[in-house]
Short mmCIF file of C-alpha atoms in Angstrom, two decimals:
data_model
loop_
_atom_site.label_atom_id
_atom_site.label_comp_id
_atom_site.label_asym_id
_atom_site.label_seq_id
_atom_site.Cartn_x
_atom_site.Cartn_y
_atom_site.Cartn_z
CA UNK A 955 27.33 75.08 20.97
CA UNK A 956 23.86 73.80 20.77
CA UNK A 957 23.15 70.84 22.79
CA UNK A 958 21.42 67.77 22.02
CA UNK A 959 18.32 66.35 24.53
CA UNK A 960 21.12 64.42 25.22
CA UNK A 961 23.46 66.61 26.61
CA UNK A 962 26.15 66.27 24.32
CA UNK A 963 27.63 69.49 21.70
CA UNK A 964 26.45 68.57 17.69
CA UNK A 965 30.35 67.38 17.02
CA UNK A 966 30.44 64.70 20.73
CA UNK A 967 27.52 63.85 18.92
CA UNK A 968 28.60 63.51 14.94
CA UNK A 969 32.05 62.38 16.34
CA UNK A 970 30.47 59.07 19.19
CA UNK A 971 28.15 58.36 15.42
CA UNK A 972 31.40 58.43 13.85
CA UNK A 973 33.74 55.84 16.28
CA UNK A 974 31.12 54.61 18.27
CA UNK A 975 31.82 50.69 17.93
CA UNK A 976 28.04 50.03 20.25
CA UNK A 977 26.75 51.48 15.84
CA UNK A 978 25.10 48.52 14.56
CA UNK A 979 25.03 50.26 11.62
CA UNK A 980 28.69 50.57 11.34
CA UNK A 981 29.44 47.49 12.59
CA UNK A 982 27.10 46.36 10.11
CA UNK A 983 30.39 47.53 8.15
CA UNK A 984 32.44 46.57 9.44
CA UNK A 985 31.04 42.91 8.86
CA UNK A 986 31.31 43.11 5.55
CA UNK A 987 34.26 44.57 5.08
CA UNK A 988 35.80 41.75 6.16
CA UNK A 989 33.81 39.48 4.19
CA UNK A 990 34.63 41.09 1.88
CA UNK A 991 38.60 40.87 2.44
CA UNK A 992 38.20 36.63 3.44
CA UNK A 993 36.32 36.13 -0.44
CA UNK A 994 38.75 38.32 -1.95
CA UNK A 995 41.72 35.53 0.02
CA UNK A 996 39.66 32.99 -0.55
CA UNK A 997 41.37 31.71 -4.14
CA UNK A 998 38.11 32.70 -5.75
CA UNK A 999 37.72 35.29 -7.99
CA UNK A 1000 33.78 35.19 -8.66
CA UNK A 1001 32.11 38.40 -6.85
CA UNK A 1002 33.78 41.84 -6.61
CA UNK A 1003 32.45 43.73 -3.33
CA UNK A 1004 32.92 46.90 -4.54
CA UNK A 1005 30.25 46.95 -7.66
CA UNK A 1006 28.35 43.67 -5.66
CA UNK A 1007 28.58 41.84 -9.09
CA UNK A 1008 29.21 37.37 -9.80
CA UNK A 1009 31.72 37.57 -11.65
CA UNK A 1010 32.31 35.56 -15.19
CA UNK A 1011 34.04 33.35 -13.05
CA UNK A 1012 31.49 31.97 -11.06
CA UNK A 1013 29.02 31.65 -13.85
CA UNK A 1014 31.90 29.33 -15.54
CA UNK A 1015 32.56 27.20 -12.48
CA UNK A 1016 29.00 26.56 -12.86
CA UNK A 1017 28.46 25.58 -16.55
CA UNK A 1018 31.34 23.20 -15.99
CA UNK A 1019 29.56 22.65 -13.11
CA UNK A 1020 26.15 21.55 -15.49
CA UNK A 1021 28.01 19.79 -18.34
CA UNK A 1022 29.91 17.31 -16.27
CA UNK A 1023 26.16 16.23 -14.67
CA UNK A 1024 24.09 16.99 -17.68
CA UNK A 1025 23.42 13.15 -18.44
CA UNK A 1026 22.59 12.57 -14.69
CA UNK A 1027 20.12 15.60 -14.58
CA UNK A 1028 18.38 13.53 -17.48
CA UNK A 1029 18.91 10.26 -16.42
CA UNK A 1030 16.83 11.91 -13.31
CA UNK A 1031 14.36 13.43 -14.41
CA UNK A 1032 14.22 10.32 -16.94
CA UNK A 1033 12.76 8.39 -13.79
CA UNK A 1034 10.87 10.19 -11.12
CA UNK A 1035 9.40 7.58 -9.16
CA UNK A 1036 11.29 7.45 -6.02
CA UNK A 1037 10.46 3.96 -4.94
CA UNK A 1038 13.06 3.35 -7.97
CA UNK A 1039 15.52 4.49 -6.53
CA UNK A 1040 14.95 2.82 -3.40
CA UNK A 1041 14.56 0.01 -4.65
CA UNK A 1042 17.84 0.65 -6.49
CA UNK A 1043 19.75 1.69 -3.39
CA UNK A 1044 18.36 -1.64 -1.55
CA UNK A 1045 19.03 -4.48 -4.74
CA UNK A 1046 21.84 -3.31 -5.61
CA UNK A 1047 23.35 -4.17 -1.62
CA UNK A 1048 21.74 -7.71 -2.15
CA UNK A 1049 23.82 -10.62 -1.89
CA UNK A 1050 23.45 -13.63 -4.73
CA UNK A 1051 21.23 -15.22 -2.51
CA UNK A 1052 18.79 -12.97 -1.83
CA UNK A 1053 18.91 -12.78 -5.58
CA UNK A 1054 17.27 -15.55 -5.78
CA UNK A 1055 15.30 -15.02 -2.72
CA UNK A 1056 14.26 -11.54 -3.69
CA UNK A 1057 12.68 -13.83 -7.59
CA UNK A 1058 11.34 -16.37 -5.72
CA UNK A 1059 9.24 -14.51 -3.98
CA UNK A 1060 8.15 -12.32 -6.92
CA UNK A 1061 4.22 -12.84 -7.23
CA UNK A 1062 4.77 -14.28 -10.59
CA UNK A 1063 6.92 -16.89 -8.96
CA UNK A 1064 4.47 -17.75 -6.42
CA UNK A 1065 1.64 -18.33 -9.58
CA UNK A 1066 4.09 -20.90 -11.26
CA UNK A 1067 5.29 -22.67 -7.57
CA UNK A 1068 0.89 -22.70 -6.83
CA UNK A 1069 0.79 -25.15 -10.17
CA UNK A 1070 3.19 -27.44 -9.32
CA UNK A 1071 2.50 -27.30 -5.69
CA UNK A 1072 0.06 -28.21 -2.38
CA UNK A 1073 -1.07 -24.51 -0.97
CA UNK A 1074 0.20 -26.08 2.69
CA UNK A 1075 3.63 -26.64 1.54
CA UNK A 1076 3.90 -23.55 -0.86
CA UNK A 1077 3.60 -21.15 2.48
CA UNK A 1078 4.97 -23.17 4.63
CA UNK A 1079 8.13 -22.61 1.56
CA UNK A 1080 7.28 -18.68 1.15
CA UNK A 1081 7.56 -18.04 4.66
CA UNK A 1082 10.19 -19.32 4.62
CA UNK A 1083 12.51 -17.94 2.19
CA UNK A 1084 11.01 -14.61 3.78
CA UNK A 1085 12.70 -15.32 6.95
CA UNK A 1086 15.98 -16.79 4.73
CA UNK A 1087 15.88 -13.48 3.74
CA UNK A 1088 15.23 -10.39 5.97
CA UNK A 1089 18.09 -13.24 7.96
CA UNK A 1090 20.85 -11.95 5.98
CA UNK A 1091 20.14 -7.57 6.57
CA UNK A 1092 22.10 -7.39 9.70
CA UNK A 1093 22.64 -3.60 11.58
CA UNK A 1094 25.92 -3.41 9.60
CA UNK A 1095 24.32 -4.51 5.83
CA UNK A 1096 21.72 -1.76 6.79
CA UNK A 1097 23.11 1.57 7.16
CA UNK A 1098 25.45 0.17 4.66
CA UNK A 1099 22.29 0.68 2.03
CA UNK A 1100 21.18 3.42 4.26
CA UNK A 1101 23.68 5.59 3.75
CA UNK A 1102 24.03 4.45 -0.16
CA UNK A 1103 20.87 5.73 0.27
CA UNK A 1104 21.18 8.35 1.65
CA UNK A 1105 24.87 9.01 -0.41
CA UNK A 1106 21.85 9.25 -3.60
CA UNK A 1107 19.46 10.74 -3.07
CA UNK A 1108 21.79 13.62 -1.87
CA UNK A 1109 23.02 13.65 -5.49
CA UNK A 1110 20.03 13.49 -7.56
CA UNK A 1111 18.96 16.72 -5.66
CA UNK A 1112 22.50 17.84 -6.50
CA UNK A 1113 21.67 17.46 -9.73
CA UNK A 1114 19.18 18.39 -10.36
CA UNK A 1115 19.27 21.46 -9.29
CA UNK A 1116 18.11 23.86 -12.06
CA UNK A 1117 21.96 24.97 -13.05
CA UNK A 1118 20.78 26.52 -15.50
CA UNK A 1119 18.03 28.82 -14.84
CA UNK A 1120 21.28 30.75 -13.14
CA UNK A 1121 23.48 30.20 -16.08
CA UNK A 1122 20.58 31.99 -18.38
CA UNK A 1123 20.75 35.21 -16.40
CA UNK A 1124 24.75 35.24 -17.64
CA UNK A 1125 23.88 34.37 -20.17
CA UNK A 1126 20.48 34.67 -22.00
CA UNK A 1127 21.65 33.12 -25.52
CA UNK A 1128 21.97 29.95 -23.97
CA UNK A 1129 19.89 26.60 -24.97
CA UNK A 1130 19.40 24.28 -22.91
CA UNK A 1131 21.76 20.61 -22.73
CA UNK A 1132 23.64 23.30 -25.60
CA UNK A 1133 27.39 22.43 -25.24
CA UNK A 1134 29.06 22.23 -28.47
CA UNK A 1135 29.35 26.58 -28.15
CA UNK A 1136 30.75 28.82 -25.42
CA UNK A 1137 28.32 30.92 -23.18
CA UNK A 1138 29.45 33.89 -23.35
CA UNK A 1139 29.08 34.47 -19.38
CA UNK A 1140 29.23 38.32 -18.54
CA UNK A 1141 28.60 39.52 -14.81
CA UNK A 1142 25.29 40.37 -12.93
CA UNK A 1143 24.50 41.80 -10.33
CA UNK A 1144 24.19 39.53 -7.30
CA UNK A 1145 21.18 40.41 -6.51
CA UNK A 1146 20.18 39.38 -9.38
CA UNK A 1147 21.04 35.48 -8.36
CA UNK A 1148 20.47 35.73 -4.26
CA UNK A 1149 17.91 33.19 -4.15
CA UNK A 1150 19.27 30.69 -5.97
CA UNK A 1151 22.81 30.77 -5.04
CA UNK A 1152 20.69 30.37 -1.24
CA UNK A 1153 19.46 26.86 -2.88
CA UNK A 1154 22.35 25.79 -4.49
CA UNK A 1155 24.22 26.06 -1.06
CA UNK A 1156 21.11 24.15 0.82
CA UNK A 1157 21.82 21.34 -1.87
CA UNK A 1158 25.99 22.12 -1.70
CA UNK A 1159 25.89 21.45 2.62
CA UNK A 1160 23.57 18.48 2.00
CA UNK A 1161 25.84 16.48 -0.01
CA UNK A 1162 28.64 13.76 1.98
CA UNK A 1163 31.43 16.07 0.74
CA UNK A 1164 34.17 13.65 2.91
CA UNK A 1165 33.05 10.08 1.59
CA UNK A 1166 33.76 8.27 -1.05
CA UNK A 1167 31.91 7.98 -4.43
CA UNK A 1168 32.91 4.68 -5.75
CA UNK A 1169 29.37 2.30 -4.22
CA UNK A 1170 26.99 4.68 -5.18
CA UNK A 1171 28.95 4.71 -9.67
CA UNK A 1172 29.95 1.16 -9.45
CA UNK A 1173 25.87 0.99 -8.17
CA UNK A 1174 24.59 3.08 -11.34
CA UNK A 1175 26.30 1.35 -13.60
CA UNK A 1176 25.46 -2.74 -12.60
CA UNK A 1177 21.89 -0.37 -12.89
CA UNK A 1178 22.16 0.90 -16.31
CA UNK A 1179 25.40 -0.05 -17.48
CA UNK A 1180 26.93 2.89 -17.19
CA UNK A 1181 28.17 5.63 -14.27
CA UNK A 1182 25.97 8.79 -15.01
CA UNK A 1183 29.23 11.57 -14.62
CA UNK A 1184 32.31 9.77 -14.64
CA UNK A 1185 33.58 9.44 -11.75
CA UNK A 1186 36.81 10.81 -12.93
CA UNK A 1187 34.90 14.24 -13.19
CA UNK A 1188 32.92 14.04 -10.29
CA UNK A 1189 36.10 13.20 -7.93
CA UNK A 1190 36.56 16.58 -9.27
CA UNK A 1191 33.61 18.31 -8.81
CA UNK A 1192 33.55 16.55 -4.52
CA UNK A 1193 37.15 18.78 -4.49
CA UNK A 1194 36.15 21.82 -5.10
CA UNK A 1195 32.86 21.46 -4.28
CA UNK A 1196 34.36 20.64 -1.27
CA UNK A 1197 36.48 23.22 -0.73
CA UNK A 1198 34.23 26.00 -0.93
CA UNK A 1199 32.11 24.28 1.41
CA UNK A 1200 34.73 24.77 4.32
CA UNK A 1201 35.94 27.98 3.25
CA UNK A 1202 31.91 28.96 2.96
CA UNK A 1203 33.21 30.89 -0.30
CA UNK A 1204 29.27 30.60 -1.10
CA UNK A 1205 28.14 31.57 2.71
CA UNK A 1206 30.15 34.57 2.10
CA UNK A 1207 28.60 35.77 -1.10
CA UNK A 1208 25.29 35.55 0.36
CA UNK A 1209 26.56 37.41 2.96
CA UNK A 1210 27.59 40.48 0.90
CA UNK A 1211 25.31 40.59 -1.74
CA UNK A 1212 22.55 40.44 1.15
CA UNK A 1213 24.51 42.82 2.81
CA UNK A 1214 23.63 40.81 6.06
CA UNK A 1215 26.59 40.23 8.06
CA UNK A 1216 24.80 36.91 10.25
CA UNK A 1217 23.11 35.03 7.08
CA UNK A 1218 24.82 30.46 7.59
CA UNK A 1219 23.34 28.30 5.48
CA UNK A 1220 21.85 26.48 8.19
CA UNK A 1221 21.77 22.20 6.96
CA UNK A 1222 20.74 20.06 9.22
CA UNK A 1223 21.68 16.29 7.47
CA UNK A 1224 19.04 13.63 7.93
CA UNK A 1225 19.93 10.18 7.28
CA UNK A 1226 17.35 8.17 5.58
CA UNK A 1227 16.10 5.00 6.07
CA UNK A 1228 14.64 3.01 3.13
CA UNK A 1229 15.87 -1.06 4.37
CA UNK A 1230 13.07 -1.48 6.90
CA UNK A 1231 10.26 -0.23 4.20
CA UNK A 1232 11.65 -2.35 1.26
CA UNK A 1233 11.44 -5.44 3.01
CA UNK A 1234 7.73 -4.84 4.66
CA UNK A 1235 6.99 -4.15 1.23
CA UNK A 1236 8.58 -7.78 -0.08
CA UNK A 1237 7.11 -9.64 3.05
CA UNK A 1238 3.76 -7.55 2.01
CA UNK A 1239 3.44 -7.92 -1.35
CA UNK A 1240 3.32 -12.16 -0.04
CA UNK A 1241 1.57 -11.75 1.64
CA UNK A 1242 -0.82 -10.53 -0.39
CA UNK A 1243 0.02 -13.24 -3.75
CA UNK A 1244 -1.03 -15.65 -0.82
CA UNK A 1245 -3.50 -14.41 -0.02
CA UNK A 1246 -4.66 -13.48 -3.96
CA UNK A 1247 -3.96 -17.76 -4.36
CA UNK A 1248 -6.41 -18.30 -1.51
CA UNK A 1249 -9.20 -16.01 -2.60
CA UNK A 1250 -8.61 -18.33 -5.56
CA UNK A 1251 -8.32 -20.97 -4.74
CA UNK A 1252 -11.47 -20.15 -2.28
CA UNK A 1253 -13.77 -19.37 -4.91
CA UNK A 1254 -13.44 -22.47 -7.39
CA UNK A 1255 -14.17 -23.75 -4.10
CA UNK A 1256 -17.18 -22.63 -3.69
CA UNK A 1257 -18.16 -22.75 -8.21
CA UNK A 1258 -17.68 -25.95 -7.65
CA UNK A 1259 -19.74 -26.55 -4.84
CA UNK A 1260 -22.69 -24.50 -6.19
CA UNK A 1261 -22.41 -25.89 -9.20
CA UNK A 1262 -22.54 -29.97 -8.15
CA UNK A 1263 -25.28 -28.82 -5.60
CA UNK A 1264 -27.29 -27.06 -7.71
CA UNK A 1265 -26.29 -27.10 -11.26
CA UNK A 1266 -24.47 -23.71 -11.69
CA UNK A 1267 -22.43 -21.33 -10.62
CA UNK A 1268 -25.20 -17.97 -9.99
CA UNK A 1269 -27.32 -18.74 -7.62
CA UNK A 1270 -30.37 -15.65 -6.74
CA UNK A 1271 -33.78 -16.55 -5.36
CA UNK A 1272 -34.84 -13.93 -2.64
CA UNK A 1273 -35.93 -10.96 -3.96
CA UNK A 1274 -34.85 -7.76 -1.52
CA UNK A 1275 -31.40 -9.29 0.72
CA UNK A 1276 -29.57 -9.62 -2.31
CA UNK A 1277 -25.67 -8.29 -4.21
CA UNK A 1278 -27.49 -6.42 -5.86
CA UNK A 1279 -29.37 -4.34 -3.85
CA UNK A 1280 -26.09 -3.68 -1.57
CA UNK A 1281 -25.07 -1.68 -3.95
CA UNK A 1282 -26.69 1.75 -3.01
CA UNK A 1283 -24.99 1.44 1.00
CA UNK A 1284 -21.58 0.37 -0.28
CA UNK A 1285 -21.48 2.78 -2.75
CA UNK A 1286 -22.66 5.77 0.10
CA UNK A 1287 -19.93 3.95 2.21
CA UNK A 1288 -23.00 2.54 5.08
CA UNK A 1289 -22.52 -0.88 5.43
CA UNK A 1290 -23.79 -3.50 2.52
CA UNK A 1291 -25.90 -6.85 3.24
CA UNK A 1292 -22.70 -9.21 4.29
CA UNK A 1293 -24.21 -12.24 4.22
CA UNK A 1294 -26.42 -12.29 0.65
CA UNK A 1295 -24.15 -15.14 -0.99
CA UNK A 1296 -24.66 -17.36 2.02
CA UNK A 1297 -28.35 -16.56 2.33
CA UNK A 1298 -29.98 -17.59 -1.40
CA UNK A 1299 -27.73 -20.23 -1.30
CA UNK A 1300 -29.64 -22.08 1.61
CA UNK A 1301 -33.01 -20.20 0.28
CA UNK A 1302 -32.19 -22.09 -2.76
CA UNK A 1303 -31.46 -25.86 -0.54
CA UNK A 1304 -34.58 -25.49 1.22
CA UNK A 1305 -36.24 -24.88 -1.30
CA UNK A 1306 -35.02 -27.39 -4.02
CA UNK A 1307 -34.10 -30.68 -0.83
CA UNK A 1308 -35.27 -29.94 1.82
CA UNK A 1309 -39.33 -29.10 0.65
CA UNK A 1310 -38.23 -32.31 -2.08
CA UNK A 1311 -35.75 -34.83 -1.12
CA UNK A 1312 -35.35 -35.08 2.61
CA UNK A 1313 -38.98 -34.20 2.66
CA UNK A 1314 -39.70 -37.46 0.57
CA UNK A 1315 -37.09 -39.35 3.06
CA UNK A 1316 -38.90 -37.99 6.25
CA UNK A 1317 -42.02 -38.71 5.59
CA UNK A 1318 -41.64 -41.92 4.77
CA UNK A 1319 -38.76 -43.27 6.65
CA UNK A 1320 -39.86 -40.85 9.75
CA UNK A 1321 -43.74 -41.53 10.21
CA UNK A 1322 -43.93 -44.69 8.86
CA UNK A 1323 -40.89 -46.71 9.86
CA UNK A 1324 -40.86 -48.52 13.56
CA UNK A 1325 -38.03 -47.24 14.95
CA UNK A 1326 -36.57 -49.79 17.99
CA UNK A 1327 -34.65 -46.48 19.73
CA UNK A 1328 -37.01 -42.50 20.30
CA UNK A 1329 -35.00 -40.30 20.74
CA UNK A 1330 -33.10 -41.21 17.33
CA UNK A 1331 -36.16 -40.43 15.27
CA UNK A 1332 -37.02 -37.30 17.56
CA UNK A 1333 -34.14 -35.67 17.28
CA UNK A 1334 -34.25 -35.94 13.36
CA UNK A 1335 -37.89 -35.08 12.88
CA UNK A 1336 -36.53 -32.08 15.10
CA UNK A 1337 -33.49 -31.29 12.85
CA UNK A 1338 -36.16 -31.44 9.52
CA UNK A 1339 -38.61 -29.31 10.76
CA UNK A 1340 -35.94 -26.58 12.18
CA UNK A 1341 -35.10 -26.28 8.03
CA UNK A 1342 -38.95 -26.72 7.16
CA UNK A 1343 -39.56 -23.47 9.54
CA UNK A 1344 -35.85 -21.47 8.33
CA UNK A 1345 -37.20 -21.15 5.04
CA UNK A 1346 -40.82 -18.72 6.14
CA UNK A 1347 -38.17 -17.37 8.48
CA UNK A 1348 -36.37 -16.30 5.58
CA UNK A 1349 -38.82 -15.13 3.33
CA UNK A 1350 -39.94 -13.07 5.45
CA UNK A 1351 -36.75 -11.74 7.15
CA UNK A 1352 -36.61 -10.78 3.40
CA UNK A 1353 -40.28 -9.94 2.33
CA UNK A 1354 -39.66 -6.91 5.70
CA UNK A 1355 -36.54 -5.61 2.74
CA UNK A 1356 -38.55 -4.25 0.34
CA UNK A 1357 -39.53 -0.89 -0.16
CA UNK A 1358 -43.35 -0.75 0.70
CA UNK A 1359 -42.87 -3.22 3.95
CA UNK A 1360 -41.13 -2.09 7.83
CA UNK A 1361 -37.35 -2.02 7.52
CA UNK A 1362 -37.10 -1.31 3.54
CA UNK A 1363 -38.83 2.06 3.84
CA UNK A 1364 -37.69 2.50 6.47
CA UNK A 1365 -34.21 2.92 4.84
CA UNK A 1366 -35.63 3.91 1.81
CA UNK A 1367 -36.97 6.90 3.21
CA UNK A 1368 -33.30 7.87 4.78
CA UNK A 1369 -31.47 6.42 2.62
CA UNK A 1370 -31.51 10.64 0.46
CA UNK A 1371 -30.75 11.40 3.53
CA UNK A 1372 -28.05 10.06 4.92
CA UNK A 1373 -24.51 12.07 3.52
CA UNK A 1374 -25.50 15.28 5.42
CA UNK A 1375 -27.53 14.00 8.10
CA UNK A 1376 -25.34 11.99 10.80
CA UNK A 1377 -28.75 10.68 12.48
CA UNK A 1378 -29.79 9.03 9.23
CA UNK A 1379 -27.30 8.05 8.40
CA UNK A 1380 -26.37 6.29 12.15
CA UNK A 1381 -29.92 4.96 11.52
CA UNK A 1382 -29.02 3.40 8.52
CA UNK A 1383 -26.15 1.52 9.35
CA UNK A 1384 -27.55 0.18 12.75
CA UNK A 1385 -29.81 -1.22 11.16
CA UNK A 1386 -27.58 -3.61 8.65
CA UNK A 1387 -25.92 -4.39 11.17
CA UNK A 1388 -28.77 -5.76 12.54
CA UNK A 1389 -29.79 -6.96 9.66
CA UNK A 1390 -27.15 -8.74 8.43
CA UNK A 1391 -26.63 -10.35 12.34
CA UNK A 1392 -30.09 -11.67 12.37
CA UNK A 1393 -28.71 -13.11 8.32
CA UNK A 1394 -26.82 -14.90 9.27
CA UNK A 1395 -27.99 -17.09 13.00
CA UNK A 1396 -29.80 -18.42 10.30
CA UNK A 1397 -27.51 -19.61 8.56
CA UNK A 1398 -25.52 -21.23 11.69
CA UNK A 1399 -28.68 -22.65 13.16
CA UNK A 1400 -30.02 -24.29 9.52
CA UNK A 1401 -26.48 -25.58 9.05
CA UNK A 1402 -26.49 -27.60 12.69
CA UNK A 1403 -29.94 -28.14 11.66
CA UNK A 1404 -28.44 -29.76 9.27
CA UNK A 1405 -25.54 -31.25 10.18
CA UNK A 1406 -27.20 -33.34 13.10
CA UNK A 1407 -30.13 -34.39 10.31
CA UNK A 1408 -26.91 -35.71 8.26
CA UNK A 1409 -25.01 -36.88 10.92
CA UNK A 1410 -28.14 -39.13 11.75
CA UNK A 1411 -28.74 -40.50 8.84
CA UNK A 1412 -25.69 -41.79 8.16
CA UNK A 1413 -26.87 -44.02 10.22
CA UNK A 1414 -30.10 -45.02 9.32
CA UNK A 1415 -27.96 -45.77 6.02
CA UNK A 1416 -25.30 -48.35 7.65
CA UNK A 1417 -28.62 -49.31 9.08
CA UNK A 1418 -30.42 -50.31 5.98
CA UNK A 1419 -27.18 -51.95 4.20
CA UNK A 1420 -26.70 -54.60 7.37
CA UNK A 1421 -29.13 -57.56 6.95
CA UNK A 1422 -31.43 -56.63 9.82
CA UNK A 1423 -32.58 -52.96 10.74
CA UNK A 1424 -31.24 -51.97 14.44
CA UNK A 1425 -32.88 -49.35 13.96
CA UNK A 1426 -35.16 -49.78 12.05
CA UNK A 1427 -37.43 -52.72 12.16
CA UNK A 1428 -39.66 -52.42 8.79
CA UNK A 1429 -36.59 -52.09 5.71
CA UNK A 1430 -38.71 -54.77 3.72
CA UNK A 1431 -42.29 -52.81 4.55
CA UNK A 1432 -40.75 -49.33 3.76
CA UNK A 1433 -39.27 -50.79 0.23
CA UNK A 1434 -42.06 -51.36 -0.18
CA UNK A 1435 -43.95 -48.06 0.07
CA UNK A 1436 -40.57 -45.60 -1.20
CA UNK A 1437 -41.46 -43.95 -5.17
CA UNK A 1438 -37.64 -44.18 -5.50
CA UNK A 1439 -34.82 -46.76 -4.09
CA UNK A 1440 -34.37 -46.13 -0.20
CA UNK A 1441 -30.83 -46.06 -0.11
CA UNK A 1442 -29.94 -44.50 -3.03
CA UNK A 1443 -32.87 -41.40 -2.12
CA UNK A 1444 -30.78 -41.79 1.57
CA UNK A 1445 -27.16 -40.83 0.11
CA UNK A 1446 -28.46 -39.00 -2.31
CA UNK A 1447 -29.75 -36.81 0.07
CA UNK A 1448 -26.32 -37.24 3.29
CA UNK A 1449 -23.84 -35.87 -0.32
CA UNK A 1450 -25.94 -33.16 -1.23
CA UNK A 1451 -25.81 -32.14 2.92
CA UNK A 1452 -22.64 -32.45 2.83
CA UNK A 1453 -21.67 -30.73 0.09
CA UNK A 1454 -23.58 -27.98 0.97
CA UNK A 1455 -22.61 -28.03 5.17
CA UNK A 1456 -19.11 -27.86 2.83
CA UNK A 1457 -19.57 -24.70 1.27
CA UNK A 1458 -21.15 -22.35 3.26
CA UNK A 1459 -18.28 -22.93 5.90
CA UNK A 1460 -15.65 -22.21 2.91
CA UNK A 1461 -17.68 -19.27 3.14
CA UNK A 1462 -18.41 -18.67 6.77
CA UNK A 1463 -14.76 -18.59 7.37
#
């Protein structure tokens, strides 16, 4: 008798392969046979192992579930915004006081309240409403809401499973959402639905089937006026699903269909957390509304000051350092002329008021006035000349930004390359940063000089109104030289400077 390479005879090798427990294929067959036996004892008639067929009873189970959850499926399909469901779970769980507070924190409510309440009081009230709202979310409440939302997502995933796609494999004449006739559900090859069954089982195992579902149905009824699924029907489905899950009927079917006895559905249940993001969203919405109001008030105040000073809110006097010229940089995310508005306002004020009304006052009082306190006149004169010099410096600064000038020419050359050339990009950004820094310096230093001038002017105005001047001794003599009444001129200059300082401070804050 011949022997193989291991020294075993043909019959010895044959018997070994048939009866040895170490043969993988034999082991696999025994395992699958045991799985088929267990499945047959499960009480279901979903699968026939001998022919590898999924039976009509399986299709009927899916059809019955599909029919019951169909309204919920339509509900979820019509509303796909994930934030809707987050808000649904939290809103349902709010106390009556929290519902009132959340209503008070809407943009519409805050805007309405702002019309009859000082802004400072409004901010305090909104912050208190937020504090009260958040304080009612203790650990138990947060866990309950997060649990409800987790259950909602699992229910949604189950209802949105494509039951129709699977059922159409049993009955090709079946129409989606049609339940007025009994479908003819024929047995089909198991391999035909293997992947569909895997997907369904993964969703099934994510369902918290051991929990109470009454709160979820009550939530839908409170929001929609009706449950998406009748609670009694859903509870019967849950009972069946729990039975199939515990006996792992669908896992056994997949093992037999795919001939993989080691297959099992592994799902890690994920606990969702929705309350924290809801609270942050509420805070952010309220804060954004407050900022919007603050910005509107600031812009309104700025526009009002501009009209009082210049009789218009549109003031553009520079040729190059403007918001319009800044657009080319902003489009390429390079930066912008950050102080275009205030620098234009400053230049306009220096031209229209400092070089006219302030000069008239200075020529009269500083030059012709007989001062008893020399330091005051010296300081006032220095502040005045700082303002005059600033006007010329701002003009030179603006001229350098022209396309044919030093800085403007460099920017014009580099700008087309900025998007693809990092060095050109960095040079423009640095140039803009330096330019903005210089613009701010002009604004801050000139405004300081204006404040210094106005403080002394206030003292001099008070001196003029005394029976006899103590700072300027010759007021009566100066009156004879004045083209306009000195008191009227000085009060007007002081008023305009005061308004302009308010304007600049409001913008820079």
